[in-house]
mmCIF file of C-alpha atoms in Angstrom:
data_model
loop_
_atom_site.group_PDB
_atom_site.id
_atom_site.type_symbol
_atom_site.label_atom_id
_atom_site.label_comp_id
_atom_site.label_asym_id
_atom_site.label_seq_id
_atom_site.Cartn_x
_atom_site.Cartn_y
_atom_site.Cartn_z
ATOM 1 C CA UNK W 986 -46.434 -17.658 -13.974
ATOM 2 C CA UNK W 987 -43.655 -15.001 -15.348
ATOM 3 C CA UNK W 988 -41.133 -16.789 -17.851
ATOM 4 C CA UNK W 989 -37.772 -17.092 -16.480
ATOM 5 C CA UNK W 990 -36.591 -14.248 -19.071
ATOM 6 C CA UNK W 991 -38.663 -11.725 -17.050
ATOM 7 C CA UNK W 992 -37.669 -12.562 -13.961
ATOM 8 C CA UNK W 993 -33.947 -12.541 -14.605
ATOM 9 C CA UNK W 994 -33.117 -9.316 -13.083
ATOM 10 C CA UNK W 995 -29.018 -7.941 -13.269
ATOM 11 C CA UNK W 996 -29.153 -8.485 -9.586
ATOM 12 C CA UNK W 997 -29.935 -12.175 -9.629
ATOM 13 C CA UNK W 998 -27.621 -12.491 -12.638
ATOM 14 C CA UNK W 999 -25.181 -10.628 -10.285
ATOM 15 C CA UNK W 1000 -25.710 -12.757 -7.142
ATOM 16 C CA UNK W 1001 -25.133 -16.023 -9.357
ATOM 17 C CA UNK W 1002 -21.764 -14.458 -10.727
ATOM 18 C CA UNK W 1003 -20.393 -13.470 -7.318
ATOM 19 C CA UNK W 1004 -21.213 -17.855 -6.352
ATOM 20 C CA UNK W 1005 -19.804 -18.429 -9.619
ATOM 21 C CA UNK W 1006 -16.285 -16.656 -9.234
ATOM 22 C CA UNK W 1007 -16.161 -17.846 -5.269
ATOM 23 C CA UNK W 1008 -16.585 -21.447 -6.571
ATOM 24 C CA UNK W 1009 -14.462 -22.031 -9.829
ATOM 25 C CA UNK W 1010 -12.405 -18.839 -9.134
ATOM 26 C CA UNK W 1011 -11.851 -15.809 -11.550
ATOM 27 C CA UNK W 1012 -9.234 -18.073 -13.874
ATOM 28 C CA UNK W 1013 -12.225 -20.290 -14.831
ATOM 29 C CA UNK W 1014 -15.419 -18.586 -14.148
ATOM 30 C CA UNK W 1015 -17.863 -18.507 -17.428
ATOM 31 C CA UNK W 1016 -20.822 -17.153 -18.805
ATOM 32 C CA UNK W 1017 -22.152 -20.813 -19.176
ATOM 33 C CA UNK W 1018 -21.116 -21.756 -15.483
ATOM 34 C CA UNK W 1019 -23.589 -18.275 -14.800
ATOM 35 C CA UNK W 1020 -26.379 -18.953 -16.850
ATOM 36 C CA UNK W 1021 -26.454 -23.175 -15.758
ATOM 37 C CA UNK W 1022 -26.546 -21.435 -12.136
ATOM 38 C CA UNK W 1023 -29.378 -20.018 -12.809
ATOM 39 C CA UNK W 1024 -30.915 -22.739 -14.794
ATOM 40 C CA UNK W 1025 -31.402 -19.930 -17.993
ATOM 41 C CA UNK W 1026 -29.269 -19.988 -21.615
ATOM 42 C CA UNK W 1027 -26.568 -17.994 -21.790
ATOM 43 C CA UNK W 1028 -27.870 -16.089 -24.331
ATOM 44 C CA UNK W 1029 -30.738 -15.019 -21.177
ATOM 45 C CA UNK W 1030 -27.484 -13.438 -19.634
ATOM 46 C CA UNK W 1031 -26.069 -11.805 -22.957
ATOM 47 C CA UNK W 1032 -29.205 -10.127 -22.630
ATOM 48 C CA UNK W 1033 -28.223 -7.999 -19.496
ATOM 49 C CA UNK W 1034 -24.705 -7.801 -19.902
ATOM 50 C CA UNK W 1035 -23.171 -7.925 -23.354
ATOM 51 C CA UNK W 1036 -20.155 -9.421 -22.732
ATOM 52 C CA UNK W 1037 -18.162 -11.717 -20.123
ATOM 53 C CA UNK W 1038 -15.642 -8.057 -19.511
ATOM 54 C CA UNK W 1039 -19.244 -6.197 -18.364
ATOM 55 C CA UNK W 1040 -20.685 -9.264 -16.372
ATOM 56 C CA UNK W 1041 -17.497 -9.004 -14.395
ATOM 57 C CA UNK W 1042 -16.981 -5.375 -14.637
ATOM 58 C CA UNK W 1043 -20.813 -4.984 -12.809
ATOM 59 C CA UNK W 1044 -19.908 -7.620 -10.592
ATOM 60 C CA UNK W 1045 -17.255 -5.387 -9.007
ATOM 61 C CA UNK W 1046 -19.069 -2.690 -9.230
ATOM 62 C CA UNK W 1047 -21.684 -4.432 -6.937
ATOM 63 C CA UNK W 1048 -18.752 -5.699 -4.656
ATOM 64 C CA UNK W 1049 -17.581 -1.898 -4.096
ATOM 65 C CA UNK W 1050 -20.453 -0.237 -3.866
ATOM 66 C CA UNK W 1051 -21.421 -2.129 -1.007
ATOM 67 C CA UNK W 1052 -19.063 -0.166 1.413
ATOM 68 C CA UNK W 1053 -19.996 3.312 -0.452
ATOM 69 C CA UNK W 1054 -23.008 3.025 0.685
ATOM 70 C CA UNK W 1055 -22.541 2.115 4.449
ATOM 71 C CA UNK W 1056 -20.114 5.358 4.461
ATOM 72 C CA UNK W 1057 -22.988 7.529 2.549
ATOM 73 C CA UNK W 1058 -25.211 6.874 5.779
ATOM 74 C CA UNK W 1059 -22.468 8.150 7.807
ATOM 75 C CA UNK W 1060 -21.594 11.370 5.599
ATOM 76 C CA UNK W 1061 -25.494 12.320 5.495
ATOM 77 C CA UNK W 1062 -25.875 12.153 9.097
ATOM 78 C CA UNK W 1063 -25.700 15.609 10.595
ATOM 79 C CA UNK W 1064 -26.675 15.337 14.081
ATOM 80 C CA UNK W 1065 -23.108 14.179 14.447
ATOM 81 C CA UNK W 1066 -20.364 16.600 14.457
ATOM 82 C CA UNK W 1067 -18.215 16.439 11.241
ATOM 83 C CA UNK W 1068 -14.959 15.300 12.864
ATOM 84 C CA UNK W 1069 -17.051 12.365 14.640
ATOM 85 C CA UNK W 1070 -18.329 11.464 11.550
ATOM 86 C CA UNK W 1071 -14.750 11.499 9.817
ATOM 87 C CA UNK W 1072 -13.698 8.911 12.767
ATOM 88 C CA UNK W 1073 -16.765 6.944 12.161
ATOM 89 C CA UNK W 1074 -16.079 7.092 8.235
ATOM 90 C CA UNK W 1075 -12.633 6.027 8.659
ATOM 91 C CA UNK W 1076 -13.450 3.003 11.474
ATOM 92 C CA UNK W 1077 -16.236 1.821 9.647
ATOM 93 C CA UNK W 1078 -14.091 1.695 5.869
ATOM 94 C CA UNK W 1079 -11.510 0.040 7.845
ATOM 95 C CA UNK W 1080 -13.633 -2.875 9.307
ATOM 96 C CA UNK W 1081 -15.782 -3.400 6.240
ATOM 97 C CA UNK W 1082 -12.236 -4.117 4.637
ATOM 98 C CA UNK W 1083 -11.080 -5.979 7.369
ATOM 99 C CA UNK W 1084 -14.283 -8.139 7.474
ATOM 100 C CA UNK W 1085 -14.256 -8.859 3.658
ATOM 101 C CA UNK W 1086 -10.868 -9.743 3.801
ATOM 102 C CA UNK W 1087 -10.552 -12.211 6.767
ATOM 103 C CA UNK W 1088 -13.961 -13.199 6.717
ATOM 104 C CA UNK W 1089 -13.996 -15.121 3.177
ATOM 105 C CA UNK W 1090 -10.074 -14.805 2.020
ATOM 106 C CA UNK W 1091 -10.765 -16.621 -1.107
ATOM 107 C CA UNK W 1092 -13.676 -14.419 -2.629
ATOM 108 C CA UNK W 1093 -11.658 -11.318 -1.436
ATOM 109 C CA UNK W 1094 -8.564 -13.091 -3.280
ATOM 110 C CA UNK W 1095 -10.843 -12.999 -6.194
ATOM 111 C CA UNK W 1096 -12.222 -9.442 -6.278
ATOM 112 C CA UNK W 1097 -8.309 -8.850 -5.859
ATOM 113 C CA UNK W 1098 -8.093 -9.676 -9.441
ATOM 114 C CA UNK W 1099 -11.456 -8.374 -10.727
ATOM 115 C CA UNK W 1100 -10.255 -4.677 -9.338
ATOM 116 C CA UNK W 1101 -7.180 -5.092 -11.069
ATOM 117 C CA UNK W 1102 -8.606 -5.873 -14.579
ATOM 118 C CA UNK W 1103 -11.322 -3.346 -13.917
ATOM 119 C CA UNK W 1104 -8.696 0.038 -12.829
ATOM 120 C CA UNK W 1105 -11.937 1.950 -14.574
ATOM 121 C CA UNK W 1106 -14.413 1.037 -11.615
ATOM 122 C CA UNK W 1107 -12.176 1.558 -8.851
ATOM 123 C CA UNK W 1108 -11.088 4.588 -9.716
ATOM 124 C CA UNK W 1109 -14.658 5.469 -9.815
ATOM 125 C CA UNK W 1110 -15.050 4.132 -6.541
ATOM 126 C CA UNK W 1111 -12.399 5.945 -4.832
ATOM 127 C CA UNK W 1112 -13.664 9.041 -6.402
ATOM 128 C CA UNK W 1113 -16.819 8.293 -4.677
ATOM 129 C CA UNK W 1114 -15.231 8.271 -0.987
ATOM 130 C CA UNK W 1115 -13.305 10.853 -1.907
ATOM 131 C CA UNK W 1116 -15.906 12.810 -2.623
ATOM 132 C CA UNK W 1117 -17.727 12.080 0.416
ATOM 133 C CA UNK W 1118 -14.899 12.583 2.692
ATOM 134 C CA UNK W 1119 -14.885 16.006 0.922
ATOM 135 C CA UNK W 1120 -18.707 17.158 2.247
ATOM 136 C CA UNK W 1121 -17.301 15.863 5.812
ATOM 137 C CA UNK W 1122 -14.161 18.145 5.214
ATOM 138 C CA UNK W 1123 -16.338 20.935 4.059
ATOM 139 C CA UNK W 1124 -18.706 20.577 6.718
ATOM 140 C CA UNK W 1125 -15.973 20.693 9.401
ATOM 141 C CA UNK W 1126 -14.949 24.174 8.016
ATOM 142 C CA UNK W 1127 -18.133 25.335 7.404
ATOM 143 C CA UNK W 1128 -18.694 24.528 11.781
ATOM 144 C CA UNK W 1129 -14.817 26.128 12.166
ATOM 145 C CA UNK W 1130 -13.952 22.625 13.416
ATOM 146 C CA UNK W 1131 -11.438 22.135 10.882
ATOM 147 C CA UNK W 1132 -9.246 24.749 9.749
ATOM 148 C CA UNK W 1133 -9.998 26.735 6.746
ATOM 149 C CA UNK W 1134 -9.446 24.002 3.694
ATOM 150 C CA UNK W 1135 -8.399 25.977 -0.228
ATOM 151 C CA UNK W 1136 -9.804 23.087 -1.639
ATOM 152 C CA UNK W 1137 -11.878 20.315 -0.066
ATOM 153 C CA UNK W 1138 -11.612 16.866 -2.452
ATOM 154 C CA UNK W 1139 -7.394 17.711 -2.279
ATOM 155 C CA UNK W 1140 -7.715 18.018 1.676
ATOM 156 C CA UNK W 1141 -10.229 14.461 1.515
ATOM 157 C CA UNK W 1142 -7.458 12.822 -1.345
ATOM 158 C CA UNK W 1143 -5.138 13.345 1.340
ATOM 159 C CA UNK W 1144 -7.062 12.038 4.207
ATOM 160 C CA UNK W 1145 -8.262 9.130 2.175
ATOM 161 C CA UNK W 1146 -4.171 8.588 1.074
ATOM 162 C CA UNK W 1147 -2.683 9.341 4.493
ATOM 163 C CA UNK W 1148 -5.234 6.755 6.137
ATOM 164 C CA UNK W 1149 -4.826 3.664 3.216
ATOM 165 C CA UNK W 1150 -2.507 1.273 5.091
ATOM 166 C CA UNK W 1151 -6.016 0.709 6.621
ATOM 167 C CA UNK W 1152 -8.192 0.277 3.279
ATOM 168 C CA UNK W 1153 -6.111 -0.691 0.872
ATOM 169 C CA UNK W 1154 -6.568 -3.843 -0.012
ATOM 170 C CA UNK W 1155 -2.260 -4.009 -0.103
ATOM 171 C CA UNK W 1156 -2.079 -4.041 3.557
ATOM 172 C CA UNK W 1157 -5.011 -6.629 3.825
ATOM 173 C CA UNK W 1158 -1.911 -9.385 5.697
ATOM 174 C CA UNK W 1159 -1.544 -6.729 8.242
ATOM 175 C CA UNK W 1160 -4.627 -6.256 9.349
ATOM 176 C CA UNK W 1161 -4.823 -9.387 12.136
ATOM 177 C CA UNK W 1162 -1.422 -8.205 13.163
ATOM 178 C CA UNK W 1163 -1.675 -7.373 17.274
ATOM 179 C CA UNK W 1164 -1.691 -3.688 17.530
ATOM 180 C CA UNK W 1165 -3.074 -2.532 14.530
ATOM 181 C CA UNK W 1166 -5.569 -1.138 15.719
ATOM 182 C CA UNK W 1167 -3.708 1.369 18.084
ATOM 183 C CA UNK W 1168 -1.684 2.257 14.611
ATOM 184 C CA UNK W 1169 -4.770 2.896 13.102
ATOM 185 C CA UNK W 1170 -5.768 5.371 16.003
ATOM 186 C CA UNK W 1171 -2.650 7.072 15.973
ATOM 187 C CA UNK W 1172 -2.610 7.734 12.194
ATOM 188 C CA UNK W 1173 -6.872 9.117 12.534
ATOM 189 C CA UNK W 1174 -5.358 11.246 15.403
ATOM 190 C CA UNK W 1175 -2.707 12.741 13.858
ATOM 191 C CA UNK W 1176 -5.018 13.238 10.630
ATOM 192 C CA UNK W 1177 -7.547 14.423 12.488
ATOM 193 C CA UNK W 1178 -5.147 17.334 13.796
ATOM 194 C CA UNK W 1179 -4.184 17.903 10.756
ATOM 195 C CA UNK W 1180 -7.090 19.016 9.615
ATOM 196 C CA UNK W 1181 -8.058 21.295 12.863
ATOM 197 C CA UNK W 1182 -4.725 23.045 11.929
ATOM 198 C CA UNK S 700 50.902 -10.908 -4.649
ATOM 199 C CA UNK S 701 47.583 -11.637 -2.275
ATOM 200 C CA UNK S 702 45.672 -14.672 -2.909
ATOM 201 C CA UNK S 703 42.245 -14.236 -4.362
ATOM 202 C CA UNK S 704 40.163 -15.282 -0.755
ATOM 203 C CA UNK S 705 42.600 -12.785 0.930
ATOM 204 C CA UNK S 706 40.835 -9.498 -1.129
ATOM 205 C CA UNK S 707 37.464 -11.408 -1.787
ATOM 206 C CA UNK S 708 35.576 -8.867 0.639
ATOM 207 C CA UNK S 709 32.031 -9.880 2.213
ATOM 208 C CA UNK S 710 31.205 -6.160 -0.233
ATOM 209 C CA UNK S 711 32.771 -7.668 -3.658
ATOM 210 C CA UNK S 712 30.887 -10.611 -3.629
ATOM 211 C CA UNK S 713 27.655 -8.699 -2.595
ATOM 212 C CA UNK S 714 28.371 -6.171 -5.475
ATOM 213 C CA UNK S 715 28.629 -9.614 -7.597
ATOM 214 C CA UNK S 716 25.382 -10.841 -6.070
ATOM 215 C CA UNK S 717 23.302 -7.949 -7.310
ATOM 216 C CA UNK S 718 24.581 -8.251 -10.057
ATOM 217 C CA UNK S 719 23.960 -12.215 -11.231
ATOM 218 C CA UNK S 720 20.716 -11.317 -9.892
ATOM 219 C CA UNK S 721 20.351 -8.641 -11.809
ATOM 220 C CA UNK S 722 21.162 -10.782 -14.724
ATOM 221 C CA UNK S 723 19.339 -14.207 -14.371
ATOM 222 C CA UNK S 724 16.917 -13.125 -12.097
ATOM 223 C CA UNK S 725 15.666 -14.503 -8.263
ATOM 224 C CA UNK S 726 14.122 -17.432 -9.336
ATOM 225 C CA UNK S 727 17.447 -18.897 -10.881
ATOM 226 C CA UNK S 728 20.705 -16.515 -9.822
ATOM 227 C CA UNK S 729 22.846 -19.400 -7.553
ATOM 228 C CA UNK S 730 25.872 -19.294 -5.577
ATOM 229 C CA UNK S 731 27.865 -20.824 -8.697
ATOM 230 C CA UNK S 732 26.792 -18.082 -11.006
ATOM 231 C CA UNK S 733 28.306 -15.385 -8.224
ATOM 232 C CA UNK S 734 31.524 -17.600 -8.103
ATOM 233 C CA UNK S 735 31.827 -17.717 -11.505
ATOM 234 C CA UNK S 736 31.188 -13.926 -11.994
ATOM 235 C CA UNK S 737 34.015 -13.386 -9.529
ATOM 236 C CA UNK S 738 36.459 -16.335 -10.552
ATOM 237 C CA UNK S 739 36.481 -18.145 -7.358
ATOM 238 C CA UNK S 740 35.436 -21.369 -6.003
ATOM 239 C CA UNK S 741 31.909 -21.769 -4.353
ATOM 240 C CA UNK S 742 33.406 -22.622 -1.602
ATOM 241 C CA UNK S 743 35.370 -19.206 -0.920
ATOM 242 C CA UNK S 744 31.267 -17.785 -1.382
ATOM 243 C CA UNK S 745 30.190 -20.043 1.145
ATOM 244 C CA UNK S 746 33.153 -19.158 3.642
ATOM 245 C CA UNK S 747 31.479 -15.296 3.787
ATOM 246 C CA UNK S 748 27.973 -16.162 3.683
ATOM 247 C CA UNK S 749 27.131 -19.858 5.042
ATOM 248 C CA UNK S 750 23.667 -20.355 2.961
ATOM 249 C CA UNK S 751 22.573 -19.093 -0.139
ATOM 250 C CA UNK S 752 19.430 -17.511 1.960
ATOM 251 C CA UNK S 753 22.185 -15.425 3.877
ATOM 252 C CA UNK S 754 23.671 -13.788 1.209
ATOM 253 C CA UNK S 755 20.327 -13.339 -0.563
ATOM 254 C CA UNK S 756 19.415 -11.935 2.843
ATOM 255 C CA UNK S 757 22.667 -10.016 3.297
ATOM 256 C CA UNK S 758 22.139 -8.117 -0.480
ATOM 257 C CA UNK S 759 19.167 -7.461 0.505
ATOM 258 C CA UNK S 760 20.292 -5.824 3.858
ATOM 259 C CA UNK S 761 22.731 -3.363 1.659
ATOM 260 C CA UNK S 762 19.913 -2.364 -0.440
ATOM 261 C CA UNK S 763 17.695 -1.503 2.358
ATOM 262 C CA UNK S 764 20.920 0.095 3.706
ATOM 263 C CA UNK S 765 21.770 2.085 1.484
ATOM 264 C CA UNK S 766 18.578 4.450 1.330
ATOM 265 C CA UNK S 767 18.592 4.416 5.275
ATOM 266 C CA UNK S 768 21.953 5.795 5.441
ATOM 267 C CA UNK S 769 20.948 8.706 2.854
ATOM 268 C CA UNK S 770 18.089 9.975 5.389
ATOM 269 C CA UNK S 771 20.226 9.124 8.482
ATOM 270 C CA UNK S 772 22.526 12.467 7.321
ATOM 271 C CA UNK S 773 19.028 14.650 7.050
ATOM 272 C CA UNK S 774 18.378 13.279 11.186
ATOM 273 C CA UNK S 775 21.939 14.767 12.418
ATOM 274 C CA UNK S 776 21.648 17.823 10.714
ATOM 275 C CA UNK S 777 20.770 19.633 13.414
ATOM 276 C CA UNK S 778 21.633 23.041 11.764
ATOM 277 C CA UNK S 779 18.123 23.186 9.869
ATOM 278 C CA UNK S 780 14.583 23.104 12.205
ATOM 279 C CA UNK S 781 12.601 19.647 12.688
ATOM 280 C CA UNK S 782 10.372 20.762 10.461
ATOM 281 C CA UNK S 783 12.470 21.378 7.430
ATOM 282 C CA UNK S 784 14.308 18.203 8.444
ATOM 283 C CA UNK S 785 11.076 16.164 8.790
ATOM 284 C CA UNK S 786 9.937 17.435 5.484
ATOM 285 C CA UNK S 787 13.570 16.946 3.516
ATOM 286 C CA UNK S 788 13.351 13.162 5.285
ATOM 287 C CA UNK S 789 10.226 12.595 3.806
ATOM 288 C CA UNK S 790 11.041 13.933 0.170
ATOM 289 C CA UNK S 791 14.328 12.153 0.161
ATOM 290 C CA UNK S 792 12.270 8.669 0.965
ATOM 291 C CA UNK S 793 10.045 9.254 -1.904
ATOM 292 C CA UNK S 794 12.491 10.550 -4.251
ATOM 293 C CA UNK S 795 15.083 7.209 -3.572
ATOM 294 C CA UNK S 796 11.983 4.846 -3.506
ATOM 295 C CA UNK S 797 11.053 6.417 -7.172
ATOM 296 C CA UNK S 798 14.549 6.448 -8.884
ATOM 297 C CA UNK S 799 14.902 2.869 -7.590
ATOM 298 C CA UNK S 800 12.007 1.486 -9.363
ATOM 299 C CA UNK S 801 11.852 3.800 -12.292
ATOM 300 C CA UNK S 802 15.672 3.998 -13.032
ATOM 301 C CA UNK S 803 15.899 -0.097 -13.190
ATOM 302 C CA UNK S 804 12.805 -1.452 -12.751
ATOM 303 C CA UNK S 805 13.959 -5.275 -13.129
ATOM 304 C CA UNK S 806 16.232 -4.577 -10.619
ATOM 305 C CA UNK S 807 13.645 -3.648 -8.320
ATOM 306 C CA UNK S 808 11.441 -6.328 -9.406
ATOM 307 C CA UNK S 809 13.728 -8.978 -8.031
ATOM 308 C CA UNK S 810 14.352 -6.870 -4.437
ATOM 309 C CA UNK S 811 10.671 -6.840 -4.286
ATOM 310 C CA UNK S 812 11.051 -10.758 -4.164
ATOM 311 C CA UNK S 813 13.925 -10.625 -1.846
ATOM 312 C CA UNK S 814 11.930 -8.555 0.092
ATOM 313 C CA UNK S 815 9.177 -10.884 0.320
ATOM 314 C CA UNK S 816 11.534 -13.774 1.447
ATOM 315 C CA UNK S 817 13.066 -11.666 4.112
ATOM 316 C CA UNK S 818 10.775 -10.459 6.115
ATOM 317 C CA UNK S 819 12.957 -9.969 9.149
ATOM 318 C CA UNK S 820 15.168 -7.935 7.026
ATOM 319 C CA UNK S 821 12.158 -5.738 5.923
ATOM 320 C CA UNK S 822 11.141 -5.419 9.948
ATOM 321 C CA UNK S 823 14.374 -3.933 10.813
ATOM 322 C CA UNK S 824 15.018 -1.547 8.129
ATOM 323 C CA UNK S 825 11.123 -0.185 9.274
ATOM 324 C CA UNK S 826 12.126 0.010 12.544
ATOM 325 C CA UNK S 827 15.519 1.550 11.502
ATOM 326 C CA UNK S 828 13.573 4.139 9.475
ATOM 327 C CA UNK S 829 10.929 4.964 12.253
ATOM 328 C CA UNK S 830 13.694 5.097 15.307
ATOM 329 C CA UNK S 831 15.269 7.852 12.651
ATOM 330 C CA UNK S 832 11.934 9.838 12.408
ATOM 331 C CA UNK S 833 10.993 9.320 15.896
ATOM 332 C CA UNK S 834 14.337 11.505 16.606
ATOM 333 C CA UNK S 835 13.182 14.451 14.277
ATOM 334 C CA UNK S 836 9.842 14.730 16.221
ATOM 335 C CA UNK S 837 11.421 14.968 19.363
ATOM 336 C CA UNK S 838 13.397 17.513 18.296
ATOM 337 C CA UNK S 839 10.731 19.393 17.370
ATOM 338 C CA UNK S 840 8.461 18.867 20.532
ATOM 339 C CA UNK S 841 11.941 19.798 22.733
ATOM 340 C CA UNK S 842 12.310 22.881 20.579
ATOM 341 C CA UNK S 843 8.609 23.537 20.521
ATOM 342 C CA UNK S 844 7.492 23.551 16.923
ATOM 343 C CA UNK S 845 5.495 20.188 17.264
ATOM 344 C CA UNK S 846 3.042 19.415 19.393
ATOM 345 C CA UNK S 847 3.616 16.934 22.766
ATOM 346 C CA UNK S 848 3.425 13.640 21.770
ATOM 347 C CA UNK S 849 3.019 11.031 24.349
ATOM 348 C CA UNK S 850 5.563 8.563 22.705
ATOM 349 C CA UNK S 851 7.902 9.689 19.960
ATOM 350 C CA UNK S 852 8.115 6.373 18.210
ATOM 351 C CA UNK S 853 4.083 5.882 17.743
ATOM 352 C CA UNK S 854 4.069 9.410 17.021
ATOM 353 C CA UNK S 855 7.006 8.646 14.081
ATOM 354 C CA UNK S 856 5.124 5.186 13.055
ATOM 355 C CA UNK S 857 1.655 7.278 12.611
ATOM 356 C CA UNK S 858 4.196 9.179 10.167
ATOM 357 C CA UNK S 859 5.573 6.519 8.482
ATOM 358 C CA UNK S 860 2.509 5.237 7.953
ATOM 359 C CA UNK S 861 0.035 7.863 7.015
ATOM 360 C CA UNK S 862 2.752 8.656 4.035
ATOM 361 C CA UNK S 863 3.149 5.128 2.901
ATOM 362 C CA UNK S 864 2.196 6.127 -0.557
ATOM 363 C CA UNK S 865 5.154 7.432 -0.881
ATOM 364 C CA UNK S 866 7.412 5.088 -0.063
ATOM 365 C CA UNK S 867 5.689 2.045 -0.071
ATOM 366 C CA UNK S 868 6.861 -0.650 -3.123
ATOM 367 C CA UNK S 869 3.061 -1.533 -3.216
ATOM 368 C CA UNK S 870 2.434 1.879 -4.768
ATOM 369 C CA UNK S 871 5.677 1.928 -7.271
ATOM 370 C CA UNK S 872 3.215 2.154 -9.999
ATOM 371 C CA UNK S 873 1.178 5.116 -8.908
ATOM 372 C CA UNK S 874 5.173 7.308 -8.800
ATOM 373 C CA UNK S 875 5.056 8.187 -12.160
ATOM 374 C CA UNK S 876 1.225 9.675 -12.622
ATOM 375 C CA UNK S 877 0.679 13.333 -13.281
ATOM 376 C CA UNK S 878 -0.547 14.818 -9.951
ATOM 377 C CA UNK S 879 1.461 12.627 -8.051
ATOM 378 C CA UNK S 880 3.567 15.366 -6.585
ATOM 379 C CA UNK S 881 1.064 17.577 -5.308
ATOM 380 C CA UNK S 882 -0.752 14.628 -3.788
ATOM 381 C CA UNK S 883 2.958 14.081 -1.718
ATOM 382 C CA UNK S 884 2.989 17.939 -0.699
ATOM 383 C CA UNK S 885 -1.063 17.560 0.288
ATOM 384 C CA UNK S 886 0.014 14.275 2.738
ATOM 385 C CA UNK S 887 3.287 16.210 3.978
ATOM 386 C CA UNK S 888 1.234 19.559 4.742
ATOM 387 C CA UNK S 889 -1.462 17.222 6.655
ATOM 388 C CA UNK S 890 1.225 15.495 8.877
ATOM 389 C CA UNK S 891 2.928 18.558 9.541
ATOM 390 C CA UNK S 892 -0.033 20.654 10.509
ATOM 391 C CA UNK S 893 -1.174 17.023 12.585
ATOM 392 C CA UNK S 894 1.993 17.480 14.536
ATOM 393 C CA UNK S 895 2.279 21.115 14.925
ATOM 394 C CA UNK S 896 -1.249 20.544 16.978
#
């Protein structure tokens, strides 16, 4: 039988934090309330992540990265044409926001405040769907579906900003309001001539 | 000589509103403190504005007001194109939404909290806004230079919203970055080319 030090893994460490945070909220979470989780010492958790600011820094990590990659899928997927796969992109960034938002307010409220002590990992994050909106921009030209771009990742930064009242996390009380979701067409629409030109 | 509730104006004691608030703050500015500041009674407040929540609500009002009257002179200038109109509304938003909160940024803390308490207030100075932009891009569809669009106002809300950044008190912070003004021209350039079609 493997000792519980082996299998720790940063993912089960990172599954206990996420209960941890949802139940004593991010005020009050510890590395002790972690580690009794798991039944381990903390020093066990120390081992993975060297401090409470990098426990919680790779917990919302984990908590972004989760959409990146159900938007990756989408980006690598070339039997679609690129502006279908921007409209899928967009839809599918919206409703994993939505869902995480109204589905468990409170743990949402709480990766609230872990983004905003951890600016480094967002911005990181955003880079990353920036980036892919820029191979789905580039494609587009490349297929003359899109109009001739001088620089990709400046077109996709303002794609990405022109479509936030429907990611951002600032706009998250608007998103049950009745007829979002015809605003949210009408601002992909007038993006998405935008970028035809 | 005239008797001080003949020239106490509905505008002096707003003036005097900003401000006490200004001064102690929303949490604890009160209708005594804007008496005092004008040397009156209370009671010659209360004859202007019944509750303390409609004069918070009616200062308020005049700050909204006072940026929607600024781009309600760029609407009726009909002597420059929708276009340049369009794109002088948009920079005039941005630039009166950054002086605001970088010129006197206390002061703009505590309308943020008005704002929050007056939501109604908020609505109509949004709808005020997108009735004004809805005019510029009929203009341009009647003169040609913008697409059809099915319905001016969702046409001027998709506006509105896709440049939120710009305007948007959630983003106040993000005004004074480096880059920040060639990420405005990028959104413009995307929302004009979306409307030319």
């Amino acid at each position: 039988m493997p000792s519980t030090s082996e299998t720790l893994t940063a993912e089960r460490i990172l599954e206990a934090t996420e209960e941890v945070l949802r139940r004593h909220g991010p005020a009050k979470a510890t590395v002790v309330d972690v580690a009794r989780a798991l039944g381990v010492s903390h020093g066990s958790v120390y081992r993975h992540f060297r401090t409470k600011a990098a426990l919680r820094e790779a917990v919302t990590k984990r908590w972004l990265d989760r959409t990146s990659e159900a938007l990756a899928g989408i980006v690598a997927d070339e039997e679609r044409d690129p502006e279908a796969r921007l409209r899928a992109w967009l839809l599918t960034l919206f409703d994993a926001k939505r869902r995480k938002a109204g589905d468990d307010p409170e743990l949402f409220a709480t990766y609230m405040v872990l983004t905003g002590e951890n600016g480094e990992a967002v911005g990181e994050h955003v880079a990353d769907l920036t980036a892919q909106l820029a191979r789905v921009v580039a494609a587009g030209v490349a297929s003359g579906a899109f109009a001739p771009a001088a620089d990709p990742v400046t077109t996709a930064r303002a794609v990405f900003q022109a479509t936030g009242r429907f990611h951002d996390p600032c706009y998250a009380k608007d998103w049950e309001r009745p007829g979002v979701d015809a605003e949210f067409e009408a601002v992909v629409d007038l993006v998405v001539r935008g970028l035809r030109g």
